[in-house]
Amino acid sequence: MSSLKKRIAEFNTDHPPPAEMAVELLCRDKNGTYTIPFICCWFDDEWRNFKTDETVVADIMGWRPIEERPRFRLKKKWRRR
């Protein structure tokens, strides 16, 4: 159980990130915890895939910012649903 607490401590759990901020999500299922294999963001009060704008359906436990790399530019124009 201490390894689970340690993993969760690496993520923010008490509040959502600023809207449209690129983040990595920590999720949980019956087998344990995992990170979503794509960049996500918080927008219109729900978690979304940063590139496709699809809603993320998972048991989300926390988030942490993605470090931007020079080759990897995170720009997104959001469309309201």
PDB file of C-alpha atoms in Angstrom:
ATOM      1  CA  MET A   1       0.000   0.000   0.000  1.00  0.00           C
ATOM      2  CA  SER A   2       2.902   2.370   0.610  1.00  0.00           C
ATOM      3  CA  SER A   3       3.931   2.156  -3.057  1.00  0.00           C
ATOM      4  CA  LEU A   4       0.411   3.268  -4.050  1.00  0.00           C
ATOM      5  CA  LYS A   5       0.649   6.249  -1.692  1.00  0.00           C
ATOM      6  CA  LYS A   6       4.067   7.092  -3.103  1.00  0.00           C
ATOM      7  CA  ARG A   7       2.765   6.957  -6.683  1.00  0.00           C
ATOM      8  CA  ILE A   8      -0.282   9.093  -5.864  1.00  0.00           C
ATOM      9  CA  ALA A   9       1.977  11.627  -4.102  1.00  0.00           C
ATOM     10  CA  GLU A  10       3.629  12.335  -7.490  1.00  0.00           C
ATOM     11  CA  PHE A  11       0.295  13.674  -8.811  1.00  0.00           C
ATOM     12  CA  ASN A  12      -2.039  16.535  -7.869  1.00  0.00           C
ATOM     13  CA  THR A  13      -5.262  15.210  -6.405  1.00  0.00           C
ATOM     14  CA  ASP A  14      -6.936  18.109  -4.624  1.00  0.00           C
ATOM     15  CA  HIS A  15      -7.939  20.371  -7.527  1.00  0.00           C
ATOM     16  CA  PRO A  16      -8.141  20.326 -11.325  1.00  0.00           C
ATOM     17  CA  PRO A  17      -5.402  21.993 -13.378  1.00  0.00           C
ATOM     18  CA  PRO A  18      -5.864  25.314 -15.169  1.00  0.00           C
ATOM     19  CA  ALA A  19      -8.078  24.893 -18.237  1.00  0.00           C
ATOM     20  CA  GLU A  20      -6.316  23.663 -21.369  1.00  0.00           C
ATOM     21  CA  MET A  21      -3.045  22.818 -19.542  1.00  0.00           C
ATOM     22  CA  ALA A  22      -1.393  19.687 -20.973  1.00  0.00           C
ATOM     23  CA  VAL A  23      -1.238  17.013 -18.262  1.00  0.00           C
ATOM     24  CA  GLU A  24      -0.565  13.345 -17.616  1.00  0.00           C
ATOM     25  CA  LEU A  25      -3.364  11.482 -15.818  1.00  0.00           C
ATOM     26  CA  LEU A  26      -3.035   8.796 -13.161  1.00  0.00           C
ATOM     27  CA  CYS A  27      -5.936   6.351 -13.344  1.00  0.00           C
ATOM     28  CA  ARG A  28      -7.047   3.245 -11.472  1.00  0.00           C
ATOM     29  CA  ASP A  29      -8.725  -0.004 -12.442  1.00  0.00           C
ATOM     30  CA  LYS A  30      -9.095  -3.471 -10.885  1.00  0.00           C
ATOM     31  CA  ASN A  31      -5.436  -4.282 -11.681  1.00  0.00           C
ATOM     32  CA  GLY A  32      -3.905  -1.150 -10.144  1.00  0.00           C
ATOM     33  CA  THR A  33      -2.835   2.287 -11.311  1.00  0.00           C
ATOM     34  CA  TYR A  34      -1.681   3.391 -14.740  1.00  0.00           C
ATOM     35  CA  THR A  35      -1.103   6.578 -16.710  1.00  0.00           C
ATOM     36  CA  ILE A  36      -3.144   7.399 -19.799  1.00  0.00           C
ATOM     37  CA  PRO A  37      -0.891   6.929 -22.876  1.00  0.00           C
ATOM     38  CA  PHE A  38      -1.821  10.308 -24.363  1.00  0.00           C
ATOM     39  CA  ILE A  39      -1.774  13.925 -23.233  1.00  0.00           C
ATOM     40  CA  CYS A  40      -4.943  15.172 -21.570  1.00  0.00           C
ATOM     41  CA  CYS A  41      -6.379  18.435 -20.297  1.00  0.00           C
ATOM     42  CA  TRP A  42      -9.226  19.756 -18.147  1.00  0.00           C
ATOM     43  CA  PHE A  43     -11.771  21.670 -20.231  1.00  0.00           C
ATOM     44  CA  ASP A  44     -15.470  22.458 -19.706  1.00  0.00           C
ATOM     45  CA  ASP A  45     -15.437  20.567 -16.390  1.00  0.00           C
ATOM     46  CA  GLU A  46     -14.241  17.266 -17.851  1.00  0.00           C
ATOM     47  CA  TRP A  47     -11.030  15.488 -18.800  1.00  0.00           C
ATOM     48  CA  ARG A  48     -10.291  15.495 -22.519  1.00  0.00           C
ATOM     49  CA  ASN A  49      -7.728  14.038 -24.905  1.00  0.00           C
ATOM     50  CA  PHE A  50      -5.530  17.028 -25.741  1.00  0.00           C
ATOM     51  CA  LYS A  51      -5.285  16.259 -29.463  1.00  0.00           C
ATOM     52  CA  THR A  52      -8.651  14.708 -30.339  1.00  0.00           C
ATOM     53  CA  ASP A  53     -10.849  16.609 -27.861  1.00  0.00           C
ATOM     54  CA  GLU A  54     -12.607  13.356 -26.891  1.00  0.00           C
ATOM     55  CA  THR A  55     -13.804  12.916 -23.310  1.00  0.00           C
ATOM     56  CA  VAL A  56     -11.608  10.624 -21.216  1.00  0.00           C
ATOM     57  CA  VAL A  57     -13.606   7.857 -19.556  1.00  0.00           C
ATOM     58  CA  ALA A  58     -11.579   6.432 -16.653  1.00  0.00           C
ATOM     59  CA  ASP A  59     -11.325   6.428 -12.863  1.00  0.00           C
ATOM     60  CA  ILE A  60      -8.927   9.371 -12.624  1.00  0.00           C
ATOM     61  CA  MET A  61      -6.973   9.690  -9.395  1.00  0.00           C
ATOM     62  CA  GLY A  62      -4.686  12.641 -10.165  1.00  0.00           C
ATOM     63  CA  TRP A  63      -2.776  14.715 -12.699  1.00  0.00           C
ATOM     64  CA  ARG A  64       0.634  16.281 -13.247  1.00  0.00           C
ATOM     65  CA  PRO A  65       1.881  18.781 -15.829  1.00  0.00           C
ATOM     66  CA  ILE A  66       3.621  17.608 -18.982  1.00  0.00           C
ATOM     67  CA  GLU A  67       7.064  19.078 -19.418  1.00  0.00           C
ATOM     68  CA  GLU A  68       7.197  20.805 -22.782  1.00  0.00           C
ATOM     69  CA  ARG A  69      10.134  19.876 -24.987  1.00  0.00           C
ATOM     70  CA  PRO A  70      11.488  22.125 -27.761  1.00  0.00           C
ATOM     71  CA  ARG A  71      10.424  19.662 -30.504  1.00  0.00           C
ATOM     72  CA  PHE A  72       6.996  19.173 -28.971  1.00  0.00           C
ATOM     73  CA  ARG A  73       4.792  22.242 -29.092  1.00  0.00           C
ATOM     74  CA  LEU A  74       1.481  22.053 -27.288  1.00  0.00           C
ATOM     75  CA  LYS A  75      -0.953  24.319 -29.057  1.00  0.00           C
ATOM     76  CA  LYS A  76      -4.637  23.710 -29.243  1.00  0.00           C
ATOM     77  CA  LYS A  77      -7.560  25.747 -30.459  1.00  0.00           C
ATOM     78  CA  TRP A  78     -10.583  24.654 -28.491  1.00  0.00           C
ATOM     79  CA  ARG A  79     -14.011  24.467 -29.911  1.00  0.00           C
ATOM     80  CA  ARG A  80     -17.049  24.759 -27.695  1.00  0.00           C
ATOM     81  CA  ARG A  81     -19.525  21.910 -27.826  1.00  0.00           C
TER      82      ARG A  81
END
